[in-house]
Coordinates of C-alpha atoms and ligand atoms in Angstrom, one line a residue:
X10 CA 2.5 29.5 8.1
X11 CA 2.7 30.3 4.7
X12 CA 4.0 27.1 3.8
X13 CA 1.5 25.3 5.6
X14 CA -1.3 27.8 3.7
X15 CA 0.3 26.1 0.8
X16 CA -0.2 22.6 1.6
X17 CA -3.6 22.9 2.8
X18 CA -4.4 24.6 -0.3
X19 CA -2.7 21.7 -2.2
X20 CA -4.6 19.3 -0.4
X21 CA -8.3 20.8 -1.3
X22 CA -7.2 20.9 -5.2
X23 CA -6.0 17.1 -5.2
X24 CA -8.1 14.2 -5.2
X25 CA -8.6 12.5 -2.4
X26 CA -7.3 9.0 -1.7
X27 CA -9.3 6.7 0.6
X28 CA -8.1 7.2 4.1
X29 CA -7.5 3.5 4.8
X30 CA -5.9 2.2 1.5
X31 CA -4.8 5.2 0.1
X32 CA -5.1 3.4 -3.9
X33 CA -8.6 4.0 -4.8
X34 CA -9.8 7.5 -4.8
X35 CA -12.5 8.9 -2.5
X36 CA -14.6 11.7 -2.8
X37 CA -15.3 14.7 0.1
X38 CA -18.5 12.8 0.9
X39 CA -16.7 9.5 1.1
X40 CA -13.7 9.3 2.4
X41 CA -13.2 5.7 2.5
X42 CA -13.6 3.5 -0.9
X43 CA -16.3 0.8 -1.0
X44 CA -14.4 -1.7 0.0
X45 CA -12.9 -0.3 2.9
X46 CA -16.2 0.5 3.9
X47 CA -17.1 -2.9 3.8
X48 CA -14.7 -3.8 6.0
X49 CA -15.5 -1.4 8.7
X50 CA -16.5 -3.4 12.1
X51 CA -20.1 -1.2 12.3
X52 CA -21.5 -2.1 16.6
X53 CA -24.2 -3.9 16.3
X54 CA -27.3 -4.0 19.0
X55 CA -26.4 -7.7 19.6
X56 CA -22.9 -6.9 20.4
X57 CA -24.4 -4.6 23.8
X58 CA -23.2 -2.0 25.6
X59 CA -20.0 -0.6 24.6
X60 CA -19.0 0.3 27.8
X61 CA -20.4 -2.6 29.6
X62 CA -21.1 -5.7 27.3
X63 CA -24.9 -6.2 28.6
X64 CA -27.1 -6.5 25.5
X65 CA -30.2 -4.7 26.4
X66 CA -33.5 -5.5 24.9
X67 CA -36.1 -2.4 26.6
X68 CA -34.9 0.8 25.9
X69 CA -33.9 3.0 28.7
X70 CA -31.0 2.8 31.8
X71 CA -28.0 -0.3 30.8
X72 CA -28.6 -2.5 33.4
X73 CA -24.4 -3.3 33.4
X74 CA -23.9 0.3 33.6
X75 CA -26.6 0.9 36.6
X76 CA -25.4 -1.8 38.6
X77 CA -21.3 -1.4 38.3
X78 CA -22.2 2.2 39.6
X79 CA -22.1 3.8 36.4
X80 CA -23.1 7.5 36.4
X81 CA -23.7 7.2 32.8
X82 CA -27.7 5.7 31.9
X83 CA -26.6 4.0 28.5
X84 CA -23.9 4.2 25.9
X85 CA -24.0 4.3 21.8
X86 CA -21.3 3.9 19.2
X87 CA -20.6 3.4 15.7
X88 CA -17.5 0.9 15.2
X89 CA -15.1 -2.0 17.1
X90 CA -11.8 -0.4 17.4
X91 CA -10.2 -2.5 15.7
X92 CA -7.0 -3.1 13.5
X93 CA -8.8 -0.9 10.7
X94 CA -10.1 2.1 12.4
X95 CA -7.3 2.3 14.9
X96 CA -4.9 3.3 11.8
X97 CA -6.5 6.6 11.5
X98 CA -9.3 7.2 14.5
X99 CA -6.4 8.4 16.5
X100 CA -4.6 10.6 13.9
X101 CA -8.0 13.2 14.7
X102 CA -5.9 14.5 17.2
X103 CA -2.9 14.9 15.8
X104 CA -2.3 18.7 14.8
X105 CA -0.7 18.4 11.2
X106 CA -1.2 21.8 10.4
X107 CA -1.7 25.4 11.8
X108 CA -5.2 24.5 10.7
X109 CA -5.6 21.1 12.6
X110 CA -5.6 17.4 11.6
X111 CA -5.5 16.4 8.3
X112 CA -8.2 17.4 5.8
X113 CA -8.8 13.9 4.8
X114 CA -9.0 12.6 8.4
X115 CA -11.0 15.7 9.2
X116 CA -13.7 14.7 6.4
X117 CA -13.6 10.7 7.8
X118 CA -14.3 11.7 11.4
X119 CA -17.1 14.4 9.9
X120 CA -18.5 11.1 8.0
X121 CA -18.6 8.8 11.1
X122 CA -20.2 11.3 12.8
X123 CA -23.0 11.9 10.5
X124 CA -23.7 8.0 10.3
X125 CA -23.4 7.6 14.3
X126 CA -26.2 10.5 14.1
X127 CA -27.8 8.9 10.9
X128 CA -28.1 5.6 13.0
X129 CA -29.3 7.2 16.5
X130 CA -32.0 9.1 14.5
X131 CA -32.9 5.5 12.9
X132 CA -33.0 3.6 16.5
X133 CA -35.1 6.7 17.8
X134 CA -32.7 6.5 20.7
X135 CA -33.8 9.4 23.7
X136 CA -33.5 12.5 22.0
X137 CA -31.2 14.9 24.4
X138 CA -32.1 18.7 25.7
X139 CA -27.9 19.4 25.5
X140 CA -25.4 17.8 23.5
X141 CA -21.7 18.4 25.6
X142 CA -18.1 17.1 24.3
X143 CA -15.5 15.5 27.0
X144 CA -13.6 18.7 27.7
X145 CA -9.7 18.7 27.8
X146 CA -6.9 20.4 29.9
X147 CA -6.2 24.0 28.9
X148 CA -2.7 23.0 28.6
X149 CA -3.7 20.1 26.1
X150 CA -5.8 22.1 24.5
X151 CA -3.0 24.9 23.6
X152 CA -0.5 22.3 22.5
X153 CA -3.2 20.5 20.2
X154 CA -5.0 23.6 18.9
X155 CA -8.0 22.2 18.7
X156 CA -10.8 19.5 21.0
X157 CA -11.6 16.4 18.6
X158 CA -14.9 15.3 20.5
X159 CA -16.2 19.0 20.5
X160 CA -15.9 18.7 16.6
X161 CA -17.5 15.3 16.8
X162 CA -19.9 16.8 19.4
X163 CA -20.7 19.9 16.5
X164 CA -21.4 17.7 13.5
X165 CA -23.5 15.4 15.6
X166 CA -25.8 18.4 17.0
X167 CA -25.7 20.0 13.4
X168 CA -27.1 16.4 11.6
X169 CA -30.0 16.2 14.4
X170 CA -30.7 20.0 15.2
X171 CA -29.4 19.7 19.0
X172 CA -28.4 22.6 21.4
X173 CA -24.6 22.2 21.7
X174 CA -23.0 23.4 24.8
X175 CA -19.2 23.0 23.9
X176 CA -17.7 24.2 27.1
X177 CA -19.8 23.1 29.4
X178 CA -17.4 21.3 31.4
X179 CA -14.0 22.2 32.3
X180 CA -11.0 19.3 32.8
X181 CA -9.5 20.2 36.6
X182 CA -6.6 18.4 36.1
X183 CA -4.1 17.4 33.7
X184 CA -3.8 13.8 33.8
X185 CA -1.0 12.1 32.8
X186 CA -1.7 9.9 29.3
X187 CA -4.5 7.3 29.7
X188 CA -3.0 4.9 27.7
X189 CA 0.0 4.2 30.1
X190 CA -2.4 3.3 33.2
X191 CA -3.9 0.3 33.9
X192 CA -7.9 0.3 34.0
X193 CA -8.2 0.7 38.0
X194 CA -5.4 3.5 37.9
X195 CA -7.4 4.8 35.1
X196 CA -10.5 5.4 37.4
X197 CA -8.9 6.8 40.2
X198 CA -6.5 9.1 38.1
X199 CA -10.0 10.1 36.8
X200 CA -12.2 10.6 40.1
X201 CA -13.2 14.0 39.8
X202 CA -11.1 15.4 36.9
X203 CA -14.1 17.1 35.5
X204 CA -16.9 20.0 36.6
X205 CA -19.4 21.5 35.1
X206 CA -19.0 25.3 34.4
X207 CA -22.5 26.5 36.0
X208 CA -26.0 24.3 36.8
X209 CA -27.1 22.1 34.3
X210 CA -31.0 21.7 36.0
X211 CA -32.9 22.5 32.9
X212 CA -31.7 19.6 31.3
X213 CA -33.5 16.4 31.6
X214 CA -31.1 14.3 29.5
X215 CA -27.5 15.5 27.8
X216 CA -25.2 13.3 25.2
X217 CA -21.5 13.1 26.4
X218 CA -19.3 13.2 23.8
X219 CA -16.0 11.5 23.3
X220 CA -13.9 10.1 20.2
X221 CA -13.5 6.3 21.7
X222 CA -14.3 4.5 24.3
X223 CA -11.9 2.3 25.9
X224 CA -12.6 1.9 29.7
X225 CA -15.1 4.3 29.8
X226 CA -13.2 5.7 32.6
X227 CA -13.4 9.4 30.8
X228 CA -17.3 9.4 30.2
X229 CA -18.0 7.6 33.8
X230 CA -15.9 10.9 35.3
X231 CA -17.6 13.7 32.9
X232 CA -20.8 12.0 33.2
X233 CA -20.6 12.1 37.1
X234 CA -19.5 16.0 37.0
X235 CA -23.1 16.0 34.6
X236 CA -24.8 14.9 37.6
X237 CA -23.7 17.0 40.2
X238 CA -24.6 19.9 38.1
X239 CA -28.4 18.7 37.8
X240 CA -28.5 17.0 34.6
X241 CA -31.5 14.2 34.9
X242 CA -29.8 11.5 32.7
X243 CA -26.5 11.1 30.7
X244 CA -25.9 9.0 27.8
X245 CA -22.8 8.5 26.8
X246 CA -22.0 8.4 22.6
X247 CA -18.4 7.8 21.0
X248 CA -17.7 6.6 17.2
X249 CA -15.7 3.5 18.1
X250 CA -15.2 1.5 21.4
X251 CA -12.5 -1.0 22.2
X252 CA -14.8 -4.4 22.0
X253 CA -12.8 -5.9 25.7
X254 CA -15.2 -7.0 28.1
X255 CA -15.2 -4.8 30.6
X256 CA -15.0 -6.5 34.4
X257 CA -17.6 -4.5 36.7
X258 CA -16.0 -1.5 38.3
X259 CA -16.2 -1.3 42.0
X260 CA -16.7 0.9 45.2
X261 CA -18.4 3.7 42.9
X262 CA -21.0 5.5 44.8
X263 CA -23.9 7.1 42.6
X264 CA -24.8 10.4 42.6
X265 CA -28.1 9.9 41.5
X266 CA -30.8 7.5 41.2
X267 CA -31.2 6.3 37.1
X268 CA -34.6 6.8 35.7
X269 CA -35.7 4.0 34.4
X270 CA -38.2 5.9 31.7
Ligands
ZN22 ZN1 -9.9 2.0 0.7
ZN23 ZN1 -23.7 -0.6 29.9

């Protein structure tokens, strides 16, 4: 531990290099240089819903979402998953010290999720009464150390002054890695992996957050277990989603009628 005190001190007294290119050297509000930045895929409104592909023009429920069953009223993110953000998005979870990821991945993912607030503030999008992270597996949870979509979740609720309930839901079971199973697997090995820890009535809507969104399998299972608890609306936010067009999912029963407000 020691040693690792050691190299996490080393690593505040260095300068930082850009996370991306590693040459051109960043600074702790900026972790990526200018040109990296450039290159970032930022989602546009034109390229729709990130879990569903429909580009919406009123604001309110994603009409893709509400009719593949969707328990989730609409989605937001930041960036396309692509080759550039998929080199270090995923290294957020990645324990590389006793005191969690990386420093300079830590200060990238804190950046995203100030400009995915930053940008939600800008489209006035529905203000939430409760902001909740995707919740993982006890047993994950001990081997990682730390959840990367509750610290997402934080920084997100810190920008815009939001309540923050970080363990509001509780994973049931401990599904096997998402990224072996194909997308229909995915939503079965899913189906009620997730409950909410007491009634969630007095909230009108909530933000579900996760880190990406690839089938949107996770947030359609967490957004359900929002439901049954009494939450009005969910809305579901990530920093980057896989841009695939998602085919429709099927025989997914609602728990609730979507407002359309
Ligand atoms: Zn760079
Ligand atoms: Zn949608």
């Amino acid at each position: 531990v020691f040693d690792e005190f050691v190299s996490r001190f080393g690593d505040l007294l260095a300068p930082l290099a850009c996370i991306q290119c590693r040459n051109v050297p960043a600074t702790p509000d900026m972790p990526l240089c200018r040109s990296c930045i450039e290159r970032l895929a930022w989602w546009r409104r034109v390229d729709g819903c990130p879990r569903c592909g429909a580009v919406q023009a009123e604001p309110g429920a994603c009409p893709g979402c509400y009719s593949s069953g969707s328990a989730l009223h609409r989605c937001h993110t930041l960036l396309h998953y692509d080759d550039i953000s998929r080199d270090w998005i995923p290294r957020f979870k990645q324990r590389s010290s006793a005191f969690g990821p990386a420093l300079d991945c830590r200060i990238a993912i804190e950046f995203l999720a100030d400009e995915l607030a930053r940008r939600l503030a800008m489209r006035r999008a529905a203000a939430p009464d409760l902001i909740i992270p995707i919740a993982l597996h006890p047993r994950r949870l001990r081997q990682r150390g730390f959840n990367q979509s509750a610290a997402i979740a934080q920084r997100i609720a810190k920008c815009l002054g939001l309540r923050l309930a970080p363990d509001a839901l509780v994973r049931r079971r401990h599904t096997p890695p998402q990224a072996t199973l194909g997308m229909d697997e995915r939503r079965s090995n899913l189906r009620g992996a997730f409950r909410a820890r007491r009634r969630l009535d007095a909230f009108e809507r909530v933000w579900l957050v996760d880190d990406v969104l690839t089938t949107g399998a996770t947030l359609d299972s967490a957004a359900e277990a929002c439901l049954a608890a009494g939450v009005g609306e969910v809305h579901g936010l990530t920093l980057a989603a896989t841009t695939t067009r998602r085919p429709e999912s099927r025989g997914h029963e609602r728990s609730r009628e979507v407002k359309t407000s």
